Amino acid sequence: MRGPLLALAGGVGGAKLALGLCHVLLPEELVMVVNTGDDEEFYGLHVSPDLDTVMYTLAGLANPETGWGVRDDTFNALEMMGHYEPSPWFKLGDRDMATHIRRTQLLGRGKTLSQVTHLLCSSLGIKHNVVPMSDHRVRTIVETDEGKLPFQEYFVRRRCEPRVVGLGFDGLDKARPSPEFDAALGQATAILFCPSNPFLSIAPILALPGVRERIAGFPGTRVAVSPIVGGQALRGPAAKILEELGYQVSALGAAGVYRGLCDIWVLDEADRSLAEGVSALGMRPAVTRTVMATDEDKVALARYLCDLVSL
Ligand code: GDP
Ligand code: CA
């Protein structure tokens, strides 16, 4: 049997493509590995923002306006929390909170984050494999002109305003890729970098011991969808961070981050003129519509990518 597609993802961009991939591939044909460098504890609860975005999206529960949380959620618990702790800056909805309570409860009983994620996903009717990048605690630290900030402090509390000068990942020394991620690195037919933030979502996955080396030496096809379209990020700080770290702010600049790790770089039609530059980086350019506004867009892009890697 041919191995599955190993897809690497952060939150919203990866979740949209995951939805398309789940329409095109059978559960055994896909391993969706999700960043957990954004994970944080709030009120004693283990919150995994990117895993939740992927899970809620696949379960049809996602809030398309915010990119986080559950659709039509209410915020009564948080409002009550405001009496105990003034102005809570990390928003957790009532329904969303049930997920974090359950996750924390199961982790407390000794289950791994992989096992917990599997239980939560199957309870919400998801049949495809969604797995955390690691069962160990890894936390993204954003190094800024104002000093080191834990990821959520940078992203939510400071709204990505400080200038990024580097990134660090706390806990790497003790961390390993999760068992299903590890197995997929050995068995996958192809690797897909979803259109996620290269620094905040994909870099933590690549930073896990052995992962960058194994992807660099991967024998199958490695394909990436550019997270930059027409010189901009569709949402989030990807373009801002490219600029701050000295990369060109374009789909070509983003391609440079994946040099040596990727065979095919998928450009949006808006960036067709960059194809030659992609070849010069040693990657094969491919051009298609990559902006996933509707479910049809998500399925069409997933189908295109599966054809590219002959899955
Ligand atoms: P998170 O939700 O904050 O974890 O962010 P992601 O890791 O998903 O990264 C957001 C990146 O995905 C940004 O660079 C966006 O431009 C990109 N992105 C989001 N949606 C799409 C899309 O439909 N198509 C493409 N090509 N990129 C997207
Ligand atoms: Ca994220």
Tab-separated table of C-alpha atoms and ligand atoms in Angstrom:
chain	number	residue	atom	x	y	z
A	1	MET	CA	0.000	0.000	0.000
A	2	ARG	CA	1.173	3.520	-0.734
A	3	GLY	CA	1.744	5.723	2.260
A	4	PRO	CA	-0.447	8.641	3.291
A	5	LEU	CA	-0.085	12.341	2.590
A	6	LEU	CA	1.621	14.030	5.534
A	7	ALA	CA	0.246	17.571	5.830
A	8	LEU	CA	1.807	20.156	8.155
A	9	ALA	CA	-0.425	22.951	9.370
A	10	GLY	CA	-1.067	25.818	11.735
A	11	GLY	CA	-4.486	27.305	12.273
A	12	VAL	CA	-6.812	28.859	9.726
A	13	GLY	CA	-4.928	28.392	6.424
A	14	GLY	CA	-4.159	24.776	7.271
A	15	ALA	CA	-7.676	24.123	8.538
A	16	LYS	CA	-9.256	25.313	5.298
A	17	LEU	CA	-7.016	23.070	3.234
A	18	ALA	CA	-7.598	20.198	5.673
A	19	LEU	CA	-11.312	20.440	4.958
A	20	GLY	CA	-10.599	20.065	1.244
A	21	LEU	CA	-8.178	17.193	1.823
A	22	CYS	CA	-10.761	15.315	3.905
A	23	HIS	CA	-13.148	15.465	0.962
A	24	VAL	CA	-10.555	14.131	-1.462
A	25	LEU	CA	-8.677	11.561	0.638
A	26	LEU	CA	-9.800	8.596	2.723
A	27	PRO	CA	-8.988	8.708	6.459
A	28	GLU	CA	-6.053	6.306	6.008
A	29	GLU	CA	-4.640	8.465	3.209
A	30	LEU	CA	-4.056	11.579	5.335
A	31	VAL	CA	-2.081	12.475	8.452
A	32	MET	CA	-2.720	16.076	9.449
A	33	VAL	CA	0.068	17.260	11.780
A	34	VAL	CA	-0.752	20.467	13.627
A	35	ASN	CA	1.412	23.034	15.414
A	36	THR	CA	1.182	23.068	19.209
A	37	GLY	CA	3.737	25.829	19.831
A	38	ASP	CA	0.736	28.176	20.369
A	39	ASP	CA	-0.636	26.033	23.218
A	40	GLU	CA	-1.113	27.800	26.520
A	41	GLU	CA	-2.794	27.345	29.875
A	42	PHE	CA	-5.596	29.721	30.785
A	43	TYR	CA	-7.475	29.315	34.094
A	44	GLY	CA	-5.747	25.959	34.490
A	45	LEU	CA	-7.105	24.740	31.147
A	46	HIS	CA	-4.930	23.396	28.341
A	47	VAL	CA	-5.820	25.390	25.208
A	48	SER	CA	-4.495	24.170	21.819
A	49	PRO	CA	-5.567	26.943	19.434
A	50	ASP	CA	-4.347	25.441	16.149
A	51	LEU	CA	-5.598	21.922	16.915
A	52	ASP	CA	-8.951	23.439	17.859
A	53	THR	CA	-9.182	25.503	14.671
A	54	VAL	CA	-8.526	22.387	12.577
A	55	MET	CA	-10.907	20.261	14.671
A	56	TYR	CA	-13.744	22.802	14.683
A	57	THR	CA	-13.321	23.398	10.948
A	58	LEU	CA	-13.507	19.682	10.120
A	59	ALA	CA	-16.492	19.255	12.464
A	60	GLY	CA	-18.341	22.172	10.846
A	61	LEU	CA	-18.276	24.126	14.120
A	62	ALA	CA	-15.690	26.805	13.323
A	63	ASN	CA	-16.357	30.491	13.565
A	64	PRO	CA	-15.428	31.854	10.124
A	65	GLU	CA	-15.359	35.478	11.316
A	66	THR	CA	-12.745	35.097	14.054
A	67	GLY	CA	-10.732	32.090	12.842
A	68	TRP	CA	-10.824	30.761	16.421
A	69	GLY	CA	-13.527	29.392	18.658
A	70	VAL	CA	-16.922	27.859	18.036
A	71	ARG	CA	-19.562	29.398	15.827
A	72	ASP	CA	-22.438	31.189	17.658
A	73	ASP	CA	-20.660	30.824	20.984
A	74	THR	CA	-21.524	32.891	24.065
A	75	PHE	CA	-19.111	34.282	26.653
A	76	ASN	CA	-20.931	33.954	29.973
A	77	ALA	CA	-18.171	32.026	31.754
A	78	LEU	CA	-15.582	34.585	30.706
A	79	GLU	CA	-17.836	37.419	31.816
A	80	MET	CA	-18.141	35.805	35.235
A	81	MET	CA	-14.362	35.278	35.259
A	82	GLY	CA	-14.062	39.047	34.860
A	83	HIS	CA	-15.224	39.374	38.477
A	84	TYR	CA	-12.245	37.326	39.663
A	85	GLU	CA	-9.601	38.525	37.238
A	86	PRO	CA	-10.088	41.961	35.664
A	87	SER	CA	-10.146	42.228	31.858
A	88	PRO	CA	-9.221	38.691	30.726
A	89	TRP	CA	-7.446	39.280	27.397
A	90	PHE	CA	-7.668	35.755	25.986
A	91	LYS	CA	-11.230	35.114	24.850
A	92	LEU	CA	-12.730	31.696	25.527
A	93	GLY	CA	-16.347	31.033	24.616
A	94	ASP	CA	-18.658	28.838	26.677
A	95	ARG	CA	-18.829	25.979	24.172
A	96	ASP	CA	-15.138	26.293	23.367
A	97	MET	CA	-14.391	26.056	27.071
A	98	ALA	CA	-15.959	22.585	27.212
A	99	THR	CA	-13.267	21.400	24.792
A	100	HIS	CA	-10.495	22.788	26.999
A	101	ILE	CA	-12.047	21.357	30.146
A	102	ARG	CA	-12.314	17.910	28.535
A	103	ARG	CA	-8.776	18.084	27.131
A	104	THR	CA	-7.360	19.105	30.505
A	105	GLN	CA	-9.348	16.396	32.288
A	106	LEU	CA	-8.096	13.646	29.943
A	107	LEU	CA	-4.491	14.902	30.093
A	108	GLY	CA	-4.814	14.860	33.885
A	109	ARG	CA	-5.795	11.181	33.685
A	110	GLY	CA	-2.483	10.487	31.976
A	111	LYS	CA	-3.535	10.373	28.331
A	112	THR	CA	-1.157	11.885	25.793
A	113	LEU	CA	-2.130	14.940	23.728
A	114	SER	CA	-2.295	12.627	20.672
A	115	GLN	CA	-4.752	10.319	22.448
A	116	VAL	CA	-6.803	13.241	23.716
A	117	THR	CA	-6.920	14.862	20.270
A	118	HIS	CA	-8.069	11.576	18.764
A	119	LEU	CA	-10.842	11.237	21.370
A	120	LEU	CA	-12.035	14.822	20.951
A	121	CYS	CA	-12.008	14.590	17.143
A	122	SER	CA	-13.839	11.274	16.990
A	123	SER	CA	-16.440	12.572	19.461
A	124	LEU	CA	-17.104	15.389	16.986
A	125	GLY	CA	-17.442	12.921	14.095
A	126	ILE	CA	-14.031	13.486	12.483
A	127	LYS	CA	-12.697	10.314	10.847
A	128	HIS	CA	-9.406	11.643	9.459
A	129	ASN	CA	-6.202	11.704	11.517
A	130	VAL	CA	-5.532	15.018	13.202
A	131	VAL	CA	-2.409	14.789	15.353
A	132	PRO	CA	-0.401	17.244	17.423
A	133	MET	CA	3.175	17.791	16.268
A	134	SER	CA	4.350	16.519	19.655
A	135	ASP	CA	2.974	15.058	22.865
A	136	HIS	CA	5.588	17.055	24.728
A	137	ARG	CA	5.296	20.625	25.855
A	138	VAL	CA	6.822	22.984	23.277
A	139	ARG	CA	6.104	26.711	23.546
A	140	THR	CA	6.881	29.301	20.911
A	141	ILE	CA	8.694	32.330	22.308
A	142	VAL	CA	8.659	35.413	20.100
A	143	GLU	CA	11.837	37.457	20.421
A	144	THR	CA	10.911	41.090	19.844
A	145	ASP	CA	12.329	44.582	20.126
A	146	GLU	CA	10.545	44.662	23.507
A	147	GLY	CA	12.100	41.408	24.702
A	148	LYS	CA	10.947	37.798	24.695
A	149	LEU	CA	7.189	37.270	24.688
A	150	PRO	CA	5.308	33.977	25.109
A	151	PHE	CA	3.372	33.339	21.892
A	152	GLN	CA	-0.115	34.322	23.111
A	153	GLU	CA	1.218	37.464	24.790
A	154	TYR	CA	2.678	38.495	21.447
A	155	PHE	CA	-0.215	37.354	19.279
A	156	VAL	CA	-3.308	38.195	21.291
A	157	ARG	CA	-2.381	40.608	24.069
A	158	ARG	CA	0.044	42.700	21.970
A	159	ARG	CA	-1.761	42.046	18.645
A	160	CYS	CA	1.543	41.209	16.875
A	161	GLU	CA	2.661	44.849	17.207
A	162	PRO	CA	6.223	44.368	18.555
A	163	ARG	CA	8.883	43.924	15.915
A	164	VAL	CA	10.033	40.298	15.609
A	165	VAL	CA	13.788	39.749	15.727
A	166	GLY	CA	13.795	35.974	16.158
A	167	LEU	CA	11.910	32.944	17.416
A	168	GLY	CA	12.634	30.448	20.115
A	169	PHE	CA	10.923	27.220	21.106
A	170	ASP	CA	10.866	26.330	24.760
A	171	GLY	CA	10.952	22.618	25.610
A	172	LEU	CA	12.640	21.314	22.440
A	173	ASP	CA	15.345	19.501	24.411
A	174	LYS	CA	12.775	17.116	25.899
A	175	ALA	CA	10.377	17.022	22.945
A	176	ARG	CA	9.956	14.420	20.213
A	177	PRO	CA	7.563	14.295	17.262
A	178	SER	CA	4.276	12.603	18.227
A	179	PRO	CA	4.157	8.864	17.408
A	180	GLU	CA	1.858	9.280	14.386
A	181	PHE	CA	3.950	12.169	13.060
A	182	ASP	CA	7.093	10.103	13.512
A	183	ALA	CA	5.524	7.130	11.699
A	184	ALA	CA	4.239	9.334	8.868
A	185	LEU	CA	7.722	10.797	8.326
A	186	GLY	CA	8.854	7.263	7.562
A	187	GLN	CA	5.824	6.062	5.592
A	188	ALA	CA	4.333	9.055	3.787
A	189	THR	CA	4.192	9.196	-0.004
A	190	ALA	CA	4.345	12.992	0.024
A	191	ILE	CA	4.642	15.940	2.402
A	192	LEU	CA	2.442	19.021	2.102
A	193	PHE	CA	3.169	22.367	3.754
A	194	CYS	CA	-0.250	23.961	4.137
A	195	PRO	CA	-0.558	27.750	3.615
A	196	SER	CA	0.231	28.571	7.225
A	197	ASN	CA	2.500	31.135	8.836
A	198	PRO	CA	6.055	29.868	8.072
A	199	PHE	CA	7.488	31.301	11.293
A	200	LEU	CA	4.706	30.933	13.833
A	201	SER	CA	3.034	27.733	12.608
A	202	ILE	CA	5.469	25.671	10.522
A	203	ALA	CA	8.798	26.599	12.160
A	204	PRO	CA	7.845	24.994	15.520
A	205	ILE	CA	7.097	21.719	13.698
A	206	LEU	CA	10.417	21.850	11.829
A	207	ALA	CA	12.271	22.681	15.048
A	208	LEU	CA	11.374	19.358	16.701
A	209	PRO	CA	14.442	17.131	17.001
A	210	GLY	CA	15.164	15.336	13.717
A	211	VAL	CA	12.218	16.728	11.766
A	212	ARG	CA	14.033	19.259	9.564
A	213	GLU	CA	16.687	16.658	8.683
A	214	ARG	CA	14.103	13.989	7.891
A	215	ILE	CA	12.122	16.341	5.648
A	216	ALA	CA	15.339	17.503	3.946
A	217	GLY	CA	16.152	13.852	3.194
A	218	PHE	CA	12.572	12.753	2.469
A	219	PRO	CA	12.474	10.500	-0.627
A	220	GLY	CA	8.943	11.435	-1.798
A	221	THR	CA	7.564	14.675	-3.191
A	222	ARG	CA	7.354	17.724	-0.941
A	223	VAL	CA	4.915	20.441	-1.933
A	224	ALA	CA	3.982	23.775	-0.332
A	225	VAL	CA	1.167	26.243	-0.925
A	226	SER	CA	2.407	29.809	-0.629
A	227	PRO	CA	0.970	31.547	2.437
A	228	ILE	CA	1.633	34.890	0.718
A	229	VAL	CA	-0.618	35.912	-2.165
A	230	GLY	CA	-0.074	39.108	-4.145
A	231	GLY	CA	2.561	40.291	-1.672
A	232	GLN	CA	0.199	39.991	1.294
A	233	ALA	CA	-0.922	37.568	3.953
A	234	LEU	CA	-4.629	36.817	3.706
A	235	ARG	CA	-4.739	37.221	7.480
A	236	GLY	CA	-2.286	37.352	10.349
A	237	PRO	CA	1.278	38.665	10.592
A	238	ALA	CA	3.093	36.439	8.042
A	239	ALA	CA	3.934	39.371	5.721
A	240	LYS	CA	4.926	41.627	8.625
A	241	ILE	CA	7.283	38.996	10.050
A	242	LEU	CA	8.825	38.229	6.638
A	243	GLU	CA	9.693	41.915	6.386
A	244	GLU	CA	10.972	42.130	9.963
A	245	LEU	CA	13.237	39.107	9.496
A	246	GLY	CA	14.702	40.486	6.273
A	247	TYR	CA	12.900	38.369	3.694
A	248	GLN	CA	11.297	39.792	0.585
A	249	VAL	CA	7.562	40.213	1.248
A	250	SER	CA	6.254	38.040	-1.553
A	251	ALA	CA	5.446	34.441	-2.379
A	252	LEU	CA	9.097	34.229	-3.429
A	253	GLY	CA	10.347	35.502	-0.074
A	254	ALA	CA	8.196	32.876	1.653
A	255	ALA	CA	9.564	30.182	-0.680
A	256	GLY	CA	13.058	31.109	0.498
A	257	VAL	CA	12.121	29.990	4.027
A	258	TYR	CA	11.518	26.437	2.725
A	259	ARG	CA	14.662	26.179	0.629
A	260	GLY	CA	16.012	22.629	0.663
A	261	LEU	CA	12.797	21.298	2.209
A	262	CYS	CA	10.371	21.580	-0.678
A	263	ASP	CA	10.215	20.351	-4.299
A	264	ILE	CA	7.117	22.102	-5.640
A	265	TRP	CA	6.067	25.632	-4.646
A	266	VAL	CA	2.444	26.403	-5.449
A	267	LEU	CA	1.869	30.037	-6.382
A	268	ASP	CA	-1.455	31.756	-6.664
A	269	GLU	CA	-2.480	32.891	-10.152
A	270	ALA	CA	-1.875	36.449	-8.929
A	271	ASP	CA	1.825	35.562	-8.541
A	272	ARG	CA	2.322	33.796	-11.875
A	273	SER	CA	5.162	36.194	-12.733
A	274	LEU	CA	7.232	34.816	-9.811
A	275	ALA	CA	7.477	31.321	-11.327
A	276	GLU	CA	10.967	31.883	-12.738
A	277	GLY	CA	12.223	33.109	-9.373
A	278	VAL	CA	10.882	29.938	-7.761
A	279	SER	CA	12.847	27.813	-10.251
A	280	ALA	CA	15.958	29.809	-9.385
A	281	LEU	CA	15.468	28.732	-5.738
A	282	GLY	CA	15.632	25.118	-6.872
A	283	MET	CA	11.905	24.400	-6.620
A	284	ARG	CA	9.411	23.572	-9.340
A	285	PRO	CA	6.762	26.301	-9.600
A	286	ALA	CA	3.102	25.366	-9.988
A	287	VAL	CA	0.334	27.920	-10.452
A	288	THR	CA	-3.328	27.620	-9.479
A	289	ARG	CA	-6.043	29.441	-7.566
A	290	THR	CA	-4.996	29.174	-3.926
A	291	VAL	CA	-7.380	31.547	-2.147
A	292	MET	CA	-9.869	29.311	-0.345
A	293	ALA	CA	-12.960	31.444	0.075
A	294	THR	CA	-15.563	28.701	-0.396
A	295	ASP	CA	-15.719	24.978	0.304
A	296	GLU	CA	-15.481	24.394	-3.463
A	297	ASP	CA	-12.170	26.316	-3.457
A	298	LYS	CA	-10.866	24.127	-0.622
A	299	VAL	CA	-11.768	20.893	-2.410
A	300	ALA	CA	-10.422	22.144	-5.746
A	301	LEU	CA	-7.056	23.104	-4.228
A	302	ALA	CA	-6.860	19.781	-2.353
A	303	ARG	CA	-7.584	17.864	-5.561
A	304	TYR	CA	-4.974	19.869	-7.474
A	305	LEU	CA	-2.347	19.136	-4.801
A	306	CYS	CA	-3.152	15.422	-4.681
A	307	ASP	CA	-2.779	15.285	-8.485
A	308	LEU	CA	0.562	17.117	-8.227
A	309	VAL	CA	1.935	14.468	-5.879
A	310	SER	CA	0.036	11.635	-7.693
A	311	LEU	CA	-2.025	10.616	-4.671
B	1	GDP	P1	-3.033	30.889	12.418
B	1	GDP	O1	-4.482	30.678	12.077
B	1	GDP	O2	-2.776	32.170	13.096
B	1	GDP	O3	-2.399	29.723	13.097
B	1	GDP	O4	-2.343	31.127	11.061
B	1	GDP	P2	-1.888	30.155	9.913
B	1	GDP	O5	-0.715	29.386	10.355
B	1	GDP	O6	-3.052	29.488	9.322
B	1	GDP	O7	-1.282	31.196	8.911
B	1	GDP	C1	-1.965	32.187	8.304
B	1	GDP	C2	-1.346	32.238	6.917
B	1	GDP	O8	-2.153	31.441	6.070
B	1	GDP	C3	-1.294	33.632	6.334
B	1	GDP	O9	-0.022	33.831	5.734
B	1	GDP	C4	-2.375	33.609	5.272
B	1	GDP	O10	-2.078	34.411	4.150
B	1	GDP	C5	-2.410	32.158	4.889
B	1	GDP	N1	-3.712	31.766	4.396
B	1	GDP	C6	-4.884	31.757	5.073
B	1	GDP	N2	-5.876	31.387	4.264
B	1	GDP	C7	-5.318	31.133	3.037
B	1	GDP	C8	-5.835	30.714	1.767
B	1	GDP	O11	-7.037	30.496	1.593
B	1	GDP	N3	-4.928	30.561	0.735
B	1	GDP	C9	-3.598	30.823	0.893
B	1	GDP	N4	-2.763	30.655	-0.147
B	1	GDP	N5	-3.079	31.238	2.067
B	1	GDP	C10	-3.939	31.373	3.119
B	2	CA	CA	-1.706	29.512	15.210
